[in-house]
Short mmCIF file of C-alpha atoms in Angstrom, two decimals:
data_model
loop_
_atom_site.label_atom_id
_atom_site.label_comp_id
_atom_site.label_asym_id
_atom_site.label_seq_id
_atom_site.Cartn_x
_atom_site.Cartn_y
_atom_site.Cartn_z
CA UNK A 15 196.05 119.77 98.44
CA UNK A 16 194.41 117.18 100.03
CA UNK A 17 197.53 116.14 102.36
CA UNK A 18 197.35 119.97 103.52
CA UNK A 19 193.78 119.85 104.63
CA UNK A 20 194.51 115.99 106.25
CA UNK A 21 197.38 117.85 107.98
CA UNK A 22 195.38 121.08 109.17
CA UNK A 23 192.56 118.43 110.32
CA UNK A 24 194.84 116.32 112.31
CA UNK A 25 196.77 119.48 113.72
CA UNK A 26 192.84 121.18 115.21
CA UNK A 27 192.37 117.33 116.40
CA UNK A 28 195.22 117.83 119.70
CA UNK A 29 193.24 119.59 122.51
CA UNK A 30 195.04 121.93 124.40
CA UNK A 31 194.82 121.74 127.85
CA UNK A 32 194.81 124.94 130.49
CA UNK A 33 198.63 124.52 131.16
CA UNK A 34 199.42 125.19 127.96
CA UNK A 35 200.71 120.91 127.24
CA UNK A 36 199.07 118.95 124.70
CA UNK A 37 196.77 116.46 125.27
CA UNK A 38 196.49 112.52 124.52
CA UNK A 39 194.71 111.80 121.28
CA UNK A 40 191.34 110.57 121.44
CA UNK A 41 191.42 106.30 122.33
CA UNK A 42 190.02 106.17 118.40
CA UNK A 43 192.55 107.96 116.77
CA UNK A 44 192.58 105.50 113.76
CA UNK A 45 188.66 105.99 113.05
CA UNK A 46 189.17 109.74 113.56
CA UNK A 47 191.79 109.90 110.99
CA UNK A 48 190.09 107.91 108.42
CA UNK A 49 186.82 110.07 109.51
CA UNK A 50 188.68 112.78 108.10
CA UNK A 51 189.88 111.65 104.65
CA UNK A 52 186.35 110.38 103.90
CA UNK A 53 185.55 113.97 104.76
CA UNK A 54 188.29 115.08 102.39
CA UNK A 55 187.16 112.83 99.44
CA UNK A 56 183.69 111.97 100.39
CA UNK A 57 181.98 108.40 99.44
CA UNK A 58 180.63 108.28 96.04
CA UNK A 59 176.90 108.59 97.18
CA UNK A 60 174.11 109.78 95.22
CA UNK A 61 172.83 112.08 97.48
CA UNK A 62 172.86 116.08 97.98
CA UNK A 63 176.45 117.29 99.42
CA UNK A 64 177.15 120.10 100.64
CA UNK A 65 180.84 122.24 100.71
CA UNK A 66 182.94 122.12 103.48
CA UNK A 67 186.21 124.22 104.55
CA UNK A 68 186.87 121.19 106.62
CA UNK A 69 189.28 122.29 109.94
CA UNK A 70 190.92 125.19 108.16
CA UNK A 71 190.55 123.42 104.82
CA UNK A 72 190.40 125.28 101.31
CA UNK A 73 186.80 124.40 100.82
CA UNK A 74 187.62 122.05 98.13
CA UNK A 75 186.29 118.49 100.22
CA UNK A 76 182.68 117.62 100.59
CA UNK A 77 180.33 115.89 102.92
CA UNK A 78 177.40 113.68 101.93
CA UNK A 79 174.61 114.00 103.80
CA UNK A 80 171.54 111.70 105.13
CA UNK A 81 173.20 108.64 104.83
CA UNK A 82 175.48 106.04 106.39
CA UNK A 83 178.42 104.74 105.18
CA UNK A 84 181.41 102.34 106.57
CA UNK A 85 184.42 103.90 107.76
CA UNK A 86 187.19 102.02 109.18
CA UNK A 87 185.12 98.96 109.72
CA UNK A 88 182.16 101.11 111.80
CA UNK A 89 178.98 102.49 110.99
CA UNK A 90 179.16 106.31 110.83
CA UNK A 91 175.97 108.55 109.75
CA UNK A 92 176.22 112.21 108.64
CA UNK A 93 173.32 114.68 109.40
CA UNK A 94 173.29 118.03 107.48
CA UNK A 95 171.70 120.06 109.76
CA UNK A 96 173.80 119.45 112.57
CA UNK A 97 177.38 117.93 111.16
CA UNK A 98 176.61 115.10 113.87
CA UNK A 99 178.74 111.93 113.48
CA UNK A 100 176.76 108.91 114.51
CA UNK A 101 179.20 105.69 116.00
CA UNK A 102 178.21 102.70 117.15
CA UNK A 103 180.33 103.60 120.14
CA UNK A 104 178.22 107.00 121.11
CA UNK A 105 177.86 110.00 119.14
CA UNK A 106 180.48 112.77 118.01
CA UNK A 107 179.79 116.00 117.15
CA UNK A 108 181.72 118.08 114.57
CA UNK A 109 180.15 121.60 114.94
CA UNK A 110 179.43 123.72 112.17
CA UNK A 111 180.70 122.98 108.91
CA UNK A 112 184.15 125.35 108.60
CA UNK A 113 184.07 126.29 112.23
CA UNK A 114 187.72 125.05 113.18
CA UNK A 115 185.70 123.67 116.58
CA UNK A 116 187.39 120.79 118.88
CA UNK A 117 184.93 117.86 118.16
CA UNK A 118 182.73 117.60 121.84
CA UNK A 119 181.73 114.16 122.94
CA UNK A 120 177.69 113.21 123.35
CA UNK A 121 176.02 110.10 124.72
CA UNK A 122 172.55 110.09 122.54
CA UNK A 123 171.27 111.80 119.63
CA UNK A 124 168.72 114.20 119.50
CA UNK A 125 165.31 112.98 120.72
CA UNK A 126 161.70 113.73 119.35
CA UNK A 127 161.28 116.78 121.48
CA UNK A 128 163.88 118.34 119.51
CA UNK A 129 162.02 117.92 116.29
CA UNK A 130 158.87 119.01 117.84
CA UNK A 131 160.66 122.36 118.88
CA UNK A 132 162.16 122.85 115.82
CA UNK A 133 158.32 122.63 114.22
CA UNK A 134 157.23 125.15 116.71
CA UNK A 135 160.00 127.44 115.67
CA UNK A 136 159.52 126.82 112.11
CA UNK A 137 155.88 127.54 112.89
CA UNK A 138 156.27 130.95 114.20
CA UNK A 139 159.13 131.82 112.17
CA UNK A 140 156.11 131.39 109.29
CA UNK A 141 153.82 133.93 110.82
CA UNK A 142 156.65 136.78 111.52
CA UNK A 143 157.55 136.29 107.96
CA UNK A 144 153.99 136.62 106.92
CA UNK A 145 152.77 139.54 109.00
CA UNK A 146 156.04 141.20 107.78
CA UNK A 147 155.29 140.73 104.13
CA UNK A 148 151.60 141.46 104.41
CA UNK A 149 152.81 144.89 106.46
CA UNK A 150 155.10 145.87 103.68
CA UNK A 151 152.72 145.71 101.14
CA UNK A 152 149.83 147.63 103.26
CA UNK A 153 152.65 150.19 104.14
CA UNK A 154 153.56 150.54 100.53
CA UNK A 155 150.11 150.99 99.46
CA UNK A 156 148.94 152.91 102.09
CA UNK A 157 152.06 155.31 101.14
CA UNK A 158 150.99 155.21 97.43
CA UNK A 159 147.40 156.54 97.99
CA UNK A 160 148.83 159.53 100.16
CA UNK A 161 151.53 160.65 97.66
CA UNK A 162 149.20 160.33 94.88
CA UNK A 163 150.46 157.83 92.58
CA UNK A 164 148.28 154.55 93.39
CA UNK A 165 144.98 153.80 93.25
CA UNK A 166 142.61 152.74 95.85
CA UNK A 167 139.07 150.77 95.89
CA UNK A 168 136.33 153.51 96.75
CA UNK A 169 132.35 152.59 97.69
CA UNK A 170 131.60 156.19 97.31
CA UNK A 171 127.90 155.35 99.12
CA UNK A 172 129.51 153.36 101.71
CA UNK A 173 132.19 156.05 102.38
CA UNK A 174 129.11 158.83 102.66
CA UNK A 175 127.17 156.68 105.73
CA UNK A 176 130.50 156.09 107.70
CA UNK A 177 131.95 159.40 107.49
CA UNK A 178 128.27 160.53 108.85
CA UNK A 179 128.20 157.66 111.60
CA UNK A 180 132.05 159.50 112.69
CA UNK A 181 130.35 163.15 112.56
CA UNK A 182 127.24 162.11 114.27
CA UNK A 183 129.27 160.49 117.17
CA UNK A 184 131.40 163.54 117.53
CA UNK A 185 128.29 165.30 117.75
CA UNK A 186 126.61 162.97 120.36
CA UNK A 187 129.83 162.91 122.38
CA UNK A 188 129.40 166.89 122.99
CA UNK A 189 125.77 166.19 124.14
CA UNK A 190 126.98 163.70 126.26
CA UNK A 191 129.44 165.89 127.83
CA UNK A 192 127.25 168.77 128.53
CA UNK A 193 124.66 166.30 129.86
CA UNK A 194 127.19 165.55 132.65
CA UNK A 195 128.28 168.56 133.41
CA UNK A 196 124.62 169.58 133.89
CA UNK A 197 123.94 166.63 136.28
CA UNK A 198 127.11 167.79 137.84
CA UNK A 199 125.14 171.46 138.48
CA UNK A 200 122.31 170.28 139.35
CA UNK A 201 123.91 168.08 142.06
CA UNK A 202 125.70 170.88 143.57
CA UNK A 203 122.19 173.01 143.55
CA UNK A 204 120.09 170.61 145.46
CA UNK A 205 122.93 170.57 147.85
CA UNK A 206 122.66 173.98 148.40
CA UNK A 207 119.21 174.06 148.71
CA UNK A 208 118.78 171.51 151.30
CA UNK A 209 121.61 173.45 153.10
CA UNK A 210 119.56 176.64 152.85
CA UNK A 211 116.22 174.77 153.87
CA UNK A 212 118.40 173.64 156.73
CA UNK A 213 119.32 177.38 157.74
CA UNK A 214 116.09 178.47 157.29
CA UNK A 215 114.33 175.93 159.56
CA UNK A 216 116.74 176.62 162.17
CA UNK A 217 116.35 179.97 162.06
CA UNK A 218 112.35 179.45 162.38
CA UNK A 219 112.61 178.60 165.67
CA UNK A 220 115.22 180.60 166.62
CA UNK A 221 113.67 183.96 165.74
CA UNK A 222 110.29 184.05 166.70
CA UNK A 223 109.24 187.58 165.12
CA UNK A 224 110.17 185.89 161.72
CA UNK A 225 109.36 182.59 162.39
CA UNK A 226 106.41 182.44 159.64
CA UNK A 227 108.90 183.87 156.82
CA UNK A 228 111.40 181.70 157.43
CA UNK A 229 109.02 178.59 157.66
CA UNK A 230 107.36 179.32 154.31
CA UNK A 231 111.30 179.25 152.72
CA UNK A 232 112.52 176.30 154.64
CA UNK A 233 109.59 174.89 152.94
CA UNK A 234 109.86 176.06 149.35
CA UNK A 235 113.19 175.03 149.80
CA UNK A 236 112.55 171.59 150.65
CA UNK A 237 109.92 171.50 147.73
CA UNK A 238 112.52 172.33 145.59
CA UNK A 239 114.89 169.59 146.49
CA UNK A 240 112.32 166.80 145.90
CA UNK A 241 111.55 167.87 142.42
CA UNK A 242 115.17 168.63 141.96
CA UNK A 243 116.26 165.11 142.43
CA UNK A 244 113.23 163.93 140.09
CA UNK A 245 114.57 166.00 137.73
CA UNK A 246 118.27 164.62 138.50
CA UNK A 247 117.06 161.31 137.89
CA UNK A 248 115.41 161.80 135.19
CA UNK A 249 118.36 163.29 133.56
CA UNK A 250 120.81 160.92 134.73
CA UNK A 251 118.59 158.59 133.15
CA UNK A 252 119.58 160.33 129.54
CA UNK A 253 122.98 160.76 130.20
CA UNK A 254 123.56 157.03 131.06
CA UNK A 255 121.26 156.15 127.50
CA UNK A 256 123.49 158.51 125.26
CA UNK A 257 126.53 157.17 127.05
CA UNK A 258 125.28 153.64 126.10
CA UNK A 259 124.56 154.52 122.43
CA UNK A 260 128.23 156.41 122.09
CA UNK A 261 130.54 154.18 123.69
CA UNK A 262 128.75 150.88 122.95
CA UNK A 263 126.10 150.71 120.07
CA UNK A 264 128.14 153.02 117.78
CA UNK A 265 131.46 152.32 119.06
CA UNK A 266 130.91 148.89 118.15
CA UNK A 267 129.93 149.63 114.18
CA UNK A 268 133.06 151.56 114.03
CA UNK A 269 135.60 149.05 115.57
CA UNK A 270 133.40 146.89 112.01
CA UNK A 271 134.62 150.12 109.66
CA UNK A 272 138.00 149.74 110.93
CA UNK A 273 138.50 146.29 110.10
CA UNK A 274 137.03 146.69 106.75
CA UNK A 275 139.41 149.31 106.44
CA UNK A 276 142.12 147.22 106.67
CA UNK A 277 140.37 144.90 104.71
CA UNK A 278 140.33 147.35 101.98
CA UNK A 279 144.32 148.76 102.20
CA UNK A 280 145.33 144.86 101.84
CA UNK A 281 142.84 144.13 99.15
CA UNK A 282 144.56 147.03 97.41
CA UNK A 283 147.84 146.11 98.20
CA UNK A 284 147.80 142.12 97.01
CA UNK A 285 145.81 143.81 93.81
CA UNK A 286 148.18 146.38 92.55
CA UNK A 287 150.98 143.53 93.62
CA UNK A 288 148.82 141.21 91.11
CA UNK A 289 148.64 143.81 88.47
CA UNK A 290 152.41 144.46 88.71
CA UNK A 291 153.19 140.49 88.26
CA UNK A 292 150.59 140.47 85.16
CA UNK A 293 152.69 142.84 83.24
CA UNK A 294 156.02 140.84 83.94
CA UNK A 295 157.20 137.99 81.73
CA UNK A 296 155.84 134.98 82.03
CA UNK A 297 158.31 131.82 82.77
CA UNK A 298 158.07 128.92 84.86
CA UNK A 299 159.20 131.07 87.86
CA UNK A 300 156.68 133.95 87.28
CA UNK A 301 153.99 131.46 86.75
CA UNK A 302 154.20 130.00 89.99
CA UNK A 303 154.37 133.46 91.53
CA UNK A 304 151.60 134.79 89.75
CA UNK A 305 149.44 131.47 90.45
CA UNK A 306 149.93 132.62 94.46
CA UNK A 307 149.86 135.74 94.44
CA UNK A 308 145.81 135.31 92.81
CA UNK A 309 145.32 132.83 95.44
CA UNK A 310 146.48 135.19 97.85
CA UNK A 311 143.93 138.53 96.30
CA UNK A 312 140.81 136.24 95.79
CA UNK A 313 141.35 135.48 100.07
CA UNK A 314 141.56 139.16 100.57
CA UNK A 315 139.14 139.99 98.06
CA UNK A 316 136.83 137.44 99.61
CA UNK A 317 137.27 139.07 103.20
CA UNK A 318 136.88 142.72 102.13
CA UNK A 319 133.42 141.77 100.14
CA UNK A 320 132.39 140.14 103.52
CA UNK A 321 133.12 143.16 105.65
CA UNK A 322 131.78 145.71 103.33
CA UNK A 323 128.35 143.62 103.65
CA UNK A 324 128.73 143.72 107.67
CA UNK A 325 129.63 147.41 107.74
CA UNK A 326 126.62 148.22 105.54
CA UNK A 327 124.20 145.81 107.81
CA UNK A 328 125.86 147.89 111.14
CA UNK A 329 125.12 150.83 109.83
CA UNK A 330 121.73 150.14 109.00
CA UNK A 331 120.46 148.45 112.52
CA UNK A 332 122.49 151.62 113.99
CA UNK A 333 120.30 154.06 112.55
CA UNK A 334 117.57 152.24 113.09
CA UNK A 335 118.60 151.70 117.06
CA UNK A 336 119.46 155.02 117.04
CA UNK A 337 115.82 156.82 116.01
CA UNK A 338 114.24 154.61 118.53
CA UNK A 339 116.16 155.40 121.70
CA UNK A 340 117.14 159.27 121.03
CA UNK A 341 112.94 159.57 120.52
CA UNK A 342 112.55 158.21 123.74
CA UNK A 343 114.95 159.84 125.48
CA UNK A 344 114.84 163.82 124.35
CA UNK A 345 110.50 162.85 124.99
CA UNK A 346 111.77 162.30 128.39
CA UNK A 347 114.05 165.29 129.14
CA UNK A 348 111.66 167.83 127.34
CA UNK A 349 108.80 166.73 129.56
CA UNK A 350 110.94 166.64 132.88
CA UNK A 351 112.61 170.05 132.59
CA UNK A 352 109.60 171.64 131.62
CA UNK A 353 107.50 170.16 134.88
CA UNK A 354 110.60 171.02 137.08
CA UNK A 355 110.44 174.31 136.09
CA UNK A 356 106.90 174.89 135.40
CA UNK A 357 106.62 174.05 139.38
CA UNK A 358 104.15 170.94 138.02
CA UNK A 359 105.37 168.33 140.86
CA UNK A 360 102.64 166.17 139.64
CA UNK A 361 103.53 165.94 136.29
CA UNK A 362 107.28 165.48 136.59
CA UNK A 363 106.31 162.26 138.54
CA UNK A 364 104.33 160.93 136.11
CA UNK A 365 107.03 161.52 133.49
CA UNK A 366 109.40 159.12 135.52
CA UNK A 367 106.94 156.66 135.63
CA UNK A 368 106.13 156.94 132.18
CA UNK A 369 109.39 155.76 131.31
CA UNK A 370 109.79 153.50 133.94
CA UNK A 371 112.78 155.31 136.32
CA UNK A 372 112.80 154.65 139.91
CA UNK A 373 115.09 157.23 142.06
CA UNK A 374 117.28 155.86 144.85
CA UNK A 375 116.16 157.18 148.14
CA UNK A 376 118.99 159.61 149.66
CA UNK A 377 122.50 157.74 151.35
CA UNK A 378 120.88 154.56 149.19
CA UNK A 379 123.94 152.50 147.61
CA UNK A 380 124.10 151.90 143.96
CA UNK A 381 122.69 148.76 142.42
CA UNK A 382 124.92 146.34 140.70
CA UNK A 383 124.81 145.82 137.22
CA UNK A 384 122.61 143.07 137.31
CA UNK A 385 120.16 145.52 139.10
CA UNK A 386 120.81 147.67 136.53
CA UNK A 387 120.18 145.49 133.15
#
């Protein structure tokens, strides 16, 4: 046996040139043969070996690995990881282990950047693993609770505020729109009544047996538009304060629920996986598992705990935040549409200064955000 594996290892030693003729053997044939029988028999070495098919070979040879031995009076040094042959003359290297692949010639081993790659690698390699672990047992859970057959962690109080906090926001989102949409009329009204007051002016001087009729209109007209774009302002003024509380304040609590979500599908993922382990046998092996795998539901328990606590804090300055500024703000609109409409010029001005809103004078650009905070 082993004179068939020397003589498949000496015949995948002759390189074949592109004309088809053999080549010269390498200047160190003698080492290279003798490489190959220690390869064949191995070194009596009290370190881990691992099988090798050799060039061809029947698997029955094996090579030590992590240490140096003498071969043919020289130094050689075999690495498991990548079957390279250290020489004091340079460096050859073998290829993988059962490859049948022509030795290649190097001039220096690998260097520290190599290692540091392969630490990088080994690095990420760690987090794909981890994220695909912890995303089979969320998908399996998650699966469980929608089919019915597992159970899930349930803060029945908690669950009661945050599905209100969703319905209130859907809510508040249809004010919001229709608070636009009215702006949107209301623009489009004071630009037809300035165009009217326009007409009407022009048509004062132009017809002098109606001249008083049409001055009295171009006038109510132009009345109109003043306390039309008070009232503009004053409702752009609530549409910008509900857009703020939507898209911000309570957009912002419910990016918290979502997390805690999660939180909760992994806490009750890593616990049923806990509860499944505890009903096992218990070896060495299972031990060791189990040991992790309460390491690993005390960290998750540890995180959902922490997010139920911020949830319940978020939902508590929300409501709070909430009461204040919708008070303020349907004060507001109340008291300017009912001075707009009531014809009370005076009192719709006051109501903008009561709450502080200053209107842009017409063609005026719009103020930065810094103007704006």
């Amino acid at each position: 046996m082993t004179d068939g594996i020397l003589g498949k290892a000496a015949t995948m030693e002759i390189p074949i040139h592109g004309n088809g003729e053999a080549g010269q053997l390498p200047e160190d044939d003698g080492l290279e043969q003798d490489l190959q029988q220690v390869m064949v028999s191995g070194p009596n070495l009290n370190e881990t070996s691992i099988v090798s098919g050799g060039y061809g070979g029947s698997g029955d040879g094996l090579i030590p690995t992590g240490k140096s031995f003498s071969c043919a009076g020289k130094e050689v040094w075999v690495d498991s990881h990548r079957c390279l042959v250290y020489l004091r003359a340079g460096v050859r290297e073998l290829g993988p282990l059962g490859s049948g692949r022509h030795p290649s010639h190097s001039t220096t081993p690998a260097g520290p950047g190599d290692e540091v790659a392969r630490g990088i690698a080994g690095e990420k390699f760690d987090i794909v693993k981890k994220w695909g672990i912890n995303t089979y047992k969320c998908t399996k859970q998650l699966l469980s609770e929608r089919f019915g057959r597992g159970s899930r962690t349930v803060d029945l109080e908690l669950e009661l505020q945050i599905e209100l906090l969703r319905e209130t926001k859907r809510k508040y989102e249809s004010v919001l729109q229709l608070g636009r949409a009215l702006t949107a009329h209301l623009y489009s009204l004071l630009q037809t009544q300035h165009a009217l007051g326009d007409a009407f002016a022009d048509l004062s001087q132009k017809s002098p047996e109606l001249q008083e009729e049409f001055g009295y209109n171009a006038e109510t007209q132009k009345l109109l538009c003043k306390n039309g774009e008070t009232l503009l302002g004053a409702v752009n003024f609530f549409v910008s304060s509900i857009n703020t509380l939507v898209t911000k304040t309570m957009e912002d609590t419910l990016m918290t629920v979502k997390q805690y979500e999660a939180a909760r599908l992994e806490y009750d993922a890593y616990r049923t996986d806990l509860e499944e382990l505890s009903l096992g046998p218990r070896d060495a092996g299972t031990r060791g598992r189990l040991e992790s795998a309460q390491a690993t539901f005390q960290a998750h328990r540890d995180k959902y705990e922490k997010l139920r606590g911020d949830v319940a804090i978020k939902l508590k300055f929300l409501e709070e935040n909430k009461i204040k500024v919708m008070h303020k703000q349907l004060l507001l609109f109340h008291n300017a549409v009912s001075a707009y409409f009531a014809g009370n010029q005076k009192q719709l001005e006051q109501t903008l200064q009561q709450f502080n809103i200053k209107l842009r004078p017409p063609g005026a650009e719009k103020p930065s955000w810094l103007e704006e905070q």
